[in-house]
XYZ file of C-alpha atoms in Angstrom:
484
model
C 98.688 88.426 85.078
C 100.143 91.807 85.610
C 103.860 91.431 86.814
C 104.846 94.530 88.680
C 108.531 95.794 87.471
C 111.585 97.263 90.229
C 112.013 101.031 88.986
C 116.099 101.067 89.514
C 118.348 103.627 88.022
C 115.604 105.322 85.689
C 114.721 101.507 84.615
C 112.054 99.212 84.671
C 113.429 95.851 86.052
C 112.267 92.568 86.546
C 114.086 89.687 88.595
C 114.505 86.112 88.173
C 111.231 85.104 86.663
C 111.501 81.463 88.850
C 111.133 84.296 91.925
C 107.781 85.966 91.236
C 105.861 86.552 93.972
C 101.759 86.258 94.077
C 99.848 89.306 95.595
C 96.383 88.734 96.447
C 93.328 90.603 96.818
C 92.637 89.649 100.866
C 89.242 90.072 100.151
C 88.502 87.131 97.791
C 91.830 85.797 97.802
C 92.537 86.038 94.025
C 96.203 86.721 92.785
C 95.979 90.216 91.188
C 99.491 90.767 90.217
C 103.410 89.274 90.995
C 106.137 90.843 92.254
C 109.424 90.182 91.554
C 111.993 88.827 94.762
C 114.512 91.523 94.453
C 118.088 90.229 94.345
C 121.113 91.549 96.617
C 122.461 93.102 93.175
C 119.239 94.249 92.537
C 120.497 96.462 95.616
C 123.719 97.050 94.985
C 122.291 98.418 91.864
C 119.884 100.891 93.402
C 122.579 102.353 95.997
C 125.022 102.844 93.346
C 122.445 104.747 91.002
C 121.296 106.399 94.184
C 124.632 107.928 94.883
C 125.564 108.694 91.609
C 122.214 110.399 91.050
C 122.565 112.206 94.448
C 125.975 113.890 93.614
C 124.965 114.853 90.186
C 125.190 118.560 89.672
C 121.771 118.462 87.690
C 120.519 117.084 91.295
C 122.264 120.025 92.928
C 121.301 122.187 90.593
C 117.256 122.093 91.555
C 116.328 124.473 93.582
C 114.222 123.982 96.654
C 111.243 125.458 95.031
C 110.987 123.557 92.715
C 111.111 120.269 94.411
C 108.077 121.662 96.455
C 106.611 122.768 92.849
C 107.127 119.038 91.650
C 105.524 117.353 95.122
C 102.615 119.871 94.824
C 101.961 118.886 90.908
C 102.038 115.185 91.938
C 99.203 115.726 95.234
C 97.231 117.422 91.672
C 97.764 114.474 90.239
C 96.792 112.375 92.571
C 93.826 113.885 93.317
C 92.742 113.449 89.519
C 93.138 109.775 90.067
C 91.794 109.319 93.184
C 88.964 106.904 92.424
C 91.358 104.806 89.964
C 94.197 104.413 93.065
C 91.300 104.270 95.654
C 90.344 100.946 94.058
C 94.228 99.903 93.866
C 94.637 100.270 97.342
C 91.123 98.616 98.744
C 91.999 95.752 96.631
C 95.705 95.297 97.745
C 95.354 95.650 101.416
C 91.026 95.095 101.333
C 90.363 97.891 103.548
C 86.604 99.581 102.551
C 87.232 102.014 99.631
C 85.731 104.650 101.326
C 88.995 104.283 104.559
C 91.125 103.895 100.722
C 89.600 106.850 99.726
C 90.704 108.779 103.028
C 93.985 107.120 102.832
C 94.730 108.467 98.772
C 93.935 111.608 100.072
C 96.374 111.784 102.951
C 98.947 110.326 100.425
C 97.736 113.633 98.226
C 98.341 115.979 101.286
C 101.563 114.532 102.884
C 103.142 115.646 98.846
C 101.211 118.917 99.037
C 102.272 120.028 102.709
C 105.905 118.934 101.805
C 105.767 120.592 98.574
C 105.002 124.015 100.522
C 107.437 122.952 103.113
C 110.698 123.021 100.437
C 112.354 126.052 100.198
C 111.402 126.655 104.416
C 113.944 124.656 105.531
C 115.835 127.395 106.574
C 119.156 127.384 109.060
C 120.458 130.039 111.521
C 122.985 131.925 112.258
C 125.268 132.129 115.696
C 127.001 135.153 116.982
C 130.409 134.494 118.192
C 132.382 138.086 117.870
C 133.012 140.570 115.338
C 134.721 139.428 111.795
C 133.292 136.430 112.351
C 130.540 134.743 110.417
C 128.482 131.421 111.733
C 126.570 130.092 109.831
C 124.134 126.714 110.544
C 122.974 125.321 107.190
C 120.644 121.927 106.881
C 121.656 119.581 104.116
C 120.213 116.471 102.830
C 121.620 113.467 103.962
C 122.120 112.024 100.956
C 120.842 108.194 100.360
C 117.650 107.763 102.480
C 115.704 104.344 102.409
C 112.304 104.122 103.104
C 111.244 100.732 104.228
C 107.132 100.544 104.313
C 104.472 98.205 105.829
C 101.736 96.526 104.276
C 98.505 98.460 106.601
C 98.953 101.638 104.555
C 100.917 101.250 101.990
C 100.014 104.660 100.443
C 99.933 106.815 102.934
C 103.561 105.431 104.708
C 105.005 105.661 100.916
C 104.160 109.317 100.893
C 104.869 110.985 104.426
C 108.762 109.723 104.180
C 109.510 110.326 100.439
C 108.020 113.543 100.289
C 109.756 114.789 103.362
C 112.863 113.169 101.824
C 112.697 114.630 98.231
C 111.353 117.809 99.393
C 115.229 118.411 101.487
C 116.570 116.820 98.281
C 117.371 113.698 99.221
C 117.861 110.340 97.072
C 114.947 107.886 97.529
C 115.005 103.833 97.697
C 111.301 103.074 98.576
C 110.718 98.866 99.680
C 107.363 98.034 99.440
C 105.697 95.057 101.361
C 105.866 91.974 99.424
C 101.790 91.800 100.525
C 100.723 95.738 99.196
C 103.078 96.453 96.365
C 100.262 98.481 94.116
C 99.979 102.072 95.082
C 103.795 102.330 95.358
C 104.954 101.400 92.009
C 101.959 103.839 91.001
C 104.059 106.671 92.361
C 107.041 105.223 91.438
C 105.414 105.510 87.528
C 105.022 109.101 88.320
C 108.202 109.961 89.510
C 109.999 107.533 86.955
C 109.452 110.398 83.885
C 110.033 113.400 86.260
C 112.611 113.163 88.599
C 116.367 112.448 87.283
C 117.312 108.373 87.036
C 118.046 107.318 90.603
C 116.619 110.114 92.639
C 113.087 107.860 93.225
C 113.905 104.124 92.784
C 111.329 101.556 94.063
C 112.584 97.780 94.830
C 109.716 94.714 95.326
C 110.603 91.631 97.492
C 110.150 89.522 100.470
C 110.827 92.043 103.617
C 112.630 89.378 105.862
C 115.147 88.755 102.473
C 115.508 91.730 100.486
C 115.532 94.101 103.628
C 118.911 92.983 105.456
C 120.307 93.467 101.969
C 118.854 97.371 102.159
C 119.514 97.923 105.921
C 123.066 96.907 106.056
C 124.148 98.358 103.254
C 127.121 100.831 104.092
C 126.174 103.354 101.660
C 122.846 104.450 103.067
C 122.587 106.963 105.059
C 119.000 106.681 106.918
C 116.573 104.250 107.181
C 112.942 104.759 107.792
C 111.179 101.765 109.064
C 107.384 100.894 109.991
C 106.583 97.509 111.338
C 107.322 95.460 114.353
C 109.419 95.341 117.222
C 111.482 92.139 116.702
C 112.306 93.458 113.176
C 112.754 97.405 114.145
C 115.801 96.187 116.702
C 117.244 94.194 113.410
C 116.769 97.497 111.382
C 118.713 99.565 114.477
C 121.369 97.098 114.635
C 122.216 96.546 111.273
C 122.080 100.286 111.026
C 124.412 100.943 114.074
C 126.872 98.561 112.327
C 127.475 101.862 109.786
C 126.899 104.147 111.684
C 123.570 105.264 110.665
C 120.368 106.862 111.549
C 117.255 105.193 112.031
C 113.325 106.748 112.179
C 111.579 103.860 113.672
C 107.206 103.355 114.161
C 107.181 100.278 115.673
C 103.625 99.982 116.709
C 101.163 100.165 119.940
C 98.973 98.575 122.410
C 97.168 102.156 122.423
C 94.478 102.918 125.236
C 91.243 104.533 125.332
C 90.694 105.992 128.564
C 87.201 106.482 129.650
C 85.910 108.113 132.534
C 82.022 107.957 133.969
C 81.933 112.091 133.407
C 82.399 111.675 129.338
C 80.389 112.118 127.238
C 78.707 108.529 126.416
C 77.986 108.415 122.849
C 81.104 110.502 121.736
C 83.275 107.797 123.881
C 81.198 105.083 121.868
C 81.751 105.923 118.489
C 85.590 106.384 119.184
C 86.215 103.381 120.719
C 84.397 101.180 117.676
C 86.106 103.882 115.205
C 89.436 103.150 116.667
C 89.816 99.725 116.958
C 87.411 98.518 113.729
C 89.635 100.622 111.397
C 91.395 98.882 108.358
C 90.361 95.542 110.512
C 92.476 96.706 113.436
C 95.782 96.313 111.427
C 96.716 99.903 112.465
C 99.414 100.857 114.526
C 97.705 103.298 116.389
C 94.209 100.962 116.868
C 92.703 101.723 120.520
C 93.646 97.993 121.225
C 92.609 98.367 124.809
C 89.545 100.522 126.269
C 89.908 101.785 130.229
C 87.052 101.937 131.484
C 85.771 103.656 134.892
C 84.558 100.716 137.109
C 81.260 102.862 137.815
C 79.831 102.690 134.144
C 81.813 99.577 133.205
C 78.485 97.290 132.489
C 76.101 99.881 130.849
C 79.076 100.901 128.528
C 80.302 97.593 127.839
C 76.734 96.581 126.995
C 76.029 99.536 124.631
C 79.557 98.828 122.757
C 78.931 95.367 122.584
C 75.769 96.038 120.231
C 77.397 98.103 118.151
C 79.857 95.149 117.394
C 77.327 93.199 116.148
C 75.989 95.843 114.395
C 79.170 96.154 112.205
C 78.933 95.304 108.810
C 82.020 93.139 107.796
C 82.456 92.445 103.977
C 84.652 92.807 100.837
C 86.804 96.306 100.571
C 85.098 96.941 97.676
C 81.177 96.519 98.655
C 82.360 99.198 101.640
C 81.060 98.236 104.534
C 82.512 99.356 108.230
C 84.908 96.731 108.425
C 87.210 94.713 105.657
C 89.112 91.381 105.696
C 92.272 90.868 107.516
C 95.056 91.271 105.201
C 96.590 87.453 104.787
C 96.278 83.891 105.774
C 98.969 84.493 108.134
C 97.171 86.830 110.090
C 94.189 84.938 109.808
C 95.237 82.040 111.393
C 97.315 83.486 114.136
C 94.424 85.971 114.871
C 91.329 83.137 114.853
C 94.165 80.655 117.007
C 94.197 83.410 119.366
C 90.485 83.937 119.514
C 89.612 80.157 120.042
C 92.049 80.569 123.289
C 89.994 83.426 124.417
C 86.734 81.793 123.524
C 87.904 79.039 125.927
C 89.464 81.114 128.554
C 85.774 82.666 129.046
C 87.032 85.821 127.628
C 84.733 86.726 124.598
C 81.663 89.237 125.237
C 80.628 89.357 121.712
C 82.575 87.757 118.497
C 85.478 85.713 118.385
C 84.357 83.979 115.384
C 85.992 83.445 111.925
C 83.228 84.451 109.322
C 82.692 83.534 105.733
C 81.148 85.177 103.266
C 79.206 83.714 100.253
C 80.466 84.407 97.047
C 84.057 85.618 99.237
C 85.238 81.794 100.972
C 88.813 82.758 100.042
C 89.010 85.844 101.910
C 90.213 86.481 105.449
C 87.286 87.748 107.633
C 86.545 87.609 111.322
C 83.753 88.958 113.632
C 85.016 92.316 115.486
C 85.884 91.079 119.070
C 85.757 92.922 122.535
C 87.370 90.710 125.822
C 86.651 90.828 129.077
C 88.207 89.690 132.124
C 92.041 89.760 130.763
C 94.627 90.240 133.771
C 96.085 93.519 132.845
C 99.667 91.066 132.542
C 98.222 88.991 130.356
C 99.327 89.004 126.936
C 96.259 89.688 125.123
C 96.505 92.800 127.474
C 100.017 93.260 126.356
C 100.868 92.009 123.284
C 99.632 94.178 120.076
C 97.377 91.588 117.991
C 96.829 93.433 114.838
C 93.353 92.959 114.230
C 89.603 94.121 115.470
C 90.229 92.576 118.703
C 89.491 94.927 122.341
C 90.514 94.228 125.527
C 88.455 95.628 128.208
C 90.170 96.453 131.747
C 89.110 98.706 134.647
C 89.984 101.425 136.653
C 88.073 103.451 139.819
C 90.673 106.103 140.175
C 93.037 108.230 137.928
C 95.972 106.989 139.116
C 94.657 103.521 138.368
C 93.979 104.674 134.705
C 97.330 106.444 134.377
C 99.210 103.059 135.893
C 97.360 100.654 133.578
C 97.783 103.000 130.480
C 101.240 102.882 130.905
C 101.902 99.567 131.639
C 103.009 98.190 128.420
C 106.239 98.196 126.333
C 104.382 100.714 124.026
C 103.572 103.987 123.788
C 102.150 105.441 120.725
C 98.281 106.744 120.764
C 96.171 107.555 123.968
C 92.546 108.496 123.940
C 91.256 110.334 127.160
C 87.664 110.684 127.314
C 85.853 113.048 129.788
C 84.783 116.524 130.279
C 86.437 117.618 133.132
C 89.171 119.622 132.279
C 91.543 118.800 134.685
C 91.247 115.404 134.802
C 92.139 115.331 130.780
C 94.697 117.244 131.271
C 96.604 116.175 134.116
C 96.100 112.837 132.663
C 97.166 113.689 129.408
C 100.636 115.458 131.279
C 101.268 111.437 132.532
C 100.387 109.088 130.445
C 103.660 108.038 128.145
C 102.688 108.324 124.546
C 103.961 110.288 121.572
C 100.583 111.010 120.929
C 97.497 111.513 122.992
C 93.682 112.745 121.695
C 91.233 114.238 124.427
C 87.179 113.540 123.513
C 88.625 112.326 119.715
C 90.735 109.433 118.239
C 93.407 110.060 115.391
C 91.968 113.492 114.207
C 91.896 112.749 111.011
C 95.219 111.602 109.674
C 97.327 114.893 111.641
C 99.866 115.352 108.543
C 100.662 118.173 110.519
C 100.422 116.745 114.034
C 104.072 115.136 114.578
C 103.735 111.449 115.255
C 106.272 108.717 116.838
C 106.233 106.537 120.276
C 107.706 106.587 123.645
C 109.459 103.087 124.830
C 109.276 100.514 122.287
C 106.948 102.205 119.925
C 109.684 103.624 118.621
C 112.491 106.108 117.712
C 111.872 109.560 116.075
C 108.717 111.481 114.559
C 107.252 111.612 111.254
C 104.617 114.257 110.053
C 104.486 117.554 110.649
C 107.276 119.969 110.445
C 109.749 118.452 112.584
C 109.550 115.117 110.006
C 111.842 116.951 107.603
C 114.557 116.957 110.083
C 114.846 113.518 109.740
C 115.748 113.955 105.962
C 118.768 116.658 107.158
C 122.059 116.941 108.459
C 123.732 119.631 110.379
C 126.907 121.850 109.362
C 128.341 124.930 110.927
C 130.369 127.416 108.940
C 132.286 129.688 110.348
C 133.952 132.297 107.952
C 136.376 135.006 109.421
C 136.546 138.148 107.442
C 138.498 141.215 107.963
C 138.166 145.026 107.337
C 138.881 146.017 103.805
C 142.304 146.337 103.103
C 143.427 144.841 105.806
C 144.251 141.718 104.206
């Protein structure tokens, strides 16, 4: 049994050996490898190296070119071993290898974009009056920790800690206890090419080694994915010191549909975004809109393509994978027995087992009807392949009931009239919102954060590296020569 090693202060660490933790392969349910529980001095350990790595002149002495250089040598390198970390990621989280695929390529591009993005990180000047020089110049912020969720492990790893080592920060990466794999692969990367402490990568149970990251008063951001409950523990234990926070904190994300779009384009990105990595996405089109008008023709068409999916192990690639634990399992097939009595279910609601796979975690792809828009299955994100139908017959009925949750990450709007995607688009609340397409592709470029309770702050794109930064004005007074 492979046992997965901390990488802290340019070492390879492993905790109490009475602590190991088993991580399983959702889709059969195997133990592939053990993690250890990190300790608090584990931690203690890690910030200390951090800072002392961070102040290092050697640190200092890189220039911002060549951190980009370095970032765009690793997306080579990852890119050489895509197949090889493909199949590390589809059997740590199960997703099909072809969505791993996509997802070691995005990893790949978020350390190529940021590579390019180094030495562009560029200040500004201010002018105040003559013999007098202002100056805005963006540092790093010094000891930034990166704490990432188990739905895509890769791909969260890599659009922080690029955009943090590319502004030359110091990086403490906590994997999920669940999807450890992928991450200490880049941590072996970065282990023999970055100095000791600049990358360090700490294993662990979330709800125990987290508070012992979080609270720490020596960080000085935090970057968190996951949900809302523990997001407001990250923000407080961060406001205790005084620091900043970039919070994702999830969605109930709708997919608007009106009776002008077009039919089979709507189709295909409703299943697309909801069926994705089992529906354990933060950005999943939980809930589809739909115009009252066309309701039953396009609830009947989507509810054949549901059956149609093809659910099965991450590796045999098929549309859809296993859910990720036994812990979502049973709260997601609990939930769907309610809503099978409740007279809720169009088409699945079933757990589903798989010959030759009874240990992994697999249910049917589900789309309900008849939810009050209140209701919590209407509310509530679910994390898994589970729809929730409600209707509209006006805009302003669409607009009201795609706004009327705590979250506010992803919108789809689907129709070809101009105005109405647009002046829709201007009102719904969402950090995010497609027209006639669904997640365009990953968007490294296309910032990406939440209004209301989906969060604080953006990641990707350009503005992402601003996170990583802190603000100083200089102002120098000089005179004439000779004048001194």
């Amino acid at each position: 049994m492979k046992k997965i090693p901390m990488l802290i202060d340019g070492e390879w660490v492993h905790g109490d050996a009475q602590a190991y933790l088993d991580v399983k392969n959702p889709s059969t349910g195997e133990v592939i490898a053990q993690i250890s529980n990190a300790s608090k001095e584990h931690v203690e350990e890690a910030v200390r190296a951090a800072r002392v790595a961070f102040e290092r002149e050697d640190w200092r002495q890189w220039k911002a070119y060549e951190r980009g250089q370095l970032l765009i040598e690793f997306a080579h390198y990852i890119r050489k071993h895509a197949e090889e970390w493909s199949l590390l990621e589809c059997r740590d989280v199960g997703k099909p290898l072809s969505q791993a695929r996509a997802d070691i390529e995005a990893a790949a591009r978020y350390f190529e974009f940021y590579g390019g993005a180094a030495d562009k990180v560029m200040g500004d000047t201010i002018p105040i009056e003559d013999g007098l020089l202002n100056a805005v110049v963006l540092e790093p912020v010094g000891i930034t920790v990166h704490i990432v969720p188990w739905n895509y492990p890769i791909q969260i790893t890599a659009r922080s800690v690029a955009a943090a080592i590319a502004t030359g920060n110091a990086v403490i990466v906590k994997s999920a206890e669940d999807t450890p794999l992928t991450t200490h692969a880049i941590a072996e990367w970065f282990a023999d090419k970055l100095p000791k402490g600049i990358f360090q990568h700490i294993t662990g149970l979330g709800r125990e080694v987290g508070p012992y990251l979080t609270s720490h008063p020596d960080i000085n951001h935090i970057t968190f994915t996951g949900s809302v409950p523990t997001g407001i523990a990250v923000m407080k234990a961060a406001a205790e010191n005084v620091v900043p926070v970039t919070l994702e904190l999830g969605g109930k994300s709708p997919n608007i549909v009106f009776a002008d779009a077009n039919m089979e384009q709507a189709l295909e990105g409703v299943v697309r975004a909801i069926i994705q990595n089992a529906g354990q996405t933060c950005s999943a089109g939980a809930r589809l809109l739909i115009e009252e008008r066309i309701k039953d023709s396009f609830i009947s068409r989507l509810a054949q393509r549901f059956q149609a999916i093809q659910v099965g192990p991450g590796e045999a690639d098929m549309e859809m994978g296993p859910l990720l634990n036994e812990q979502q399992y049973k709260k997601i097939t609990a939930l769907l027995q309610q809503a099978k009595v409740d007279g809720y279910v169009v088409t699945g609601g079933e757990p589903l087992t798989l010959a030759g796979y009874e240990k992994g975690f697999y249910v049917q792809p589900t789309i309900l009807d008849g939810v009050d828009p209140n209701d919590p299955l209407a509310q509530e994100e679910i994390f898994g392949p589970v729809l929730t139908v409600l209707t509209f017959s006006s805009v302003e009925e669409a607009i009201a009931l795609a706004n009327s949750t705590d979250y506010g990450l992803v919108a789809g709007i689907w129709s070809q009239n101009i105005d109405t995607a647009h002046y829709v688009a201007s009102r719904v609340q969402a950090g995010q919102v497609f027209v006639n397409n669904y997640g365009a592709a990953g968007g490294i470029q296309m910032p990406f954060g939440g209004y209301k309770k989906s969060g604080i702050g953006r990641e990707k794109g350009f503005v992402a590296l601003r996170n990583y930064t802190q603000m100083k004005n200089i102002a120098i007074r000089y005179a004439p020569p000779n004048q001194h």
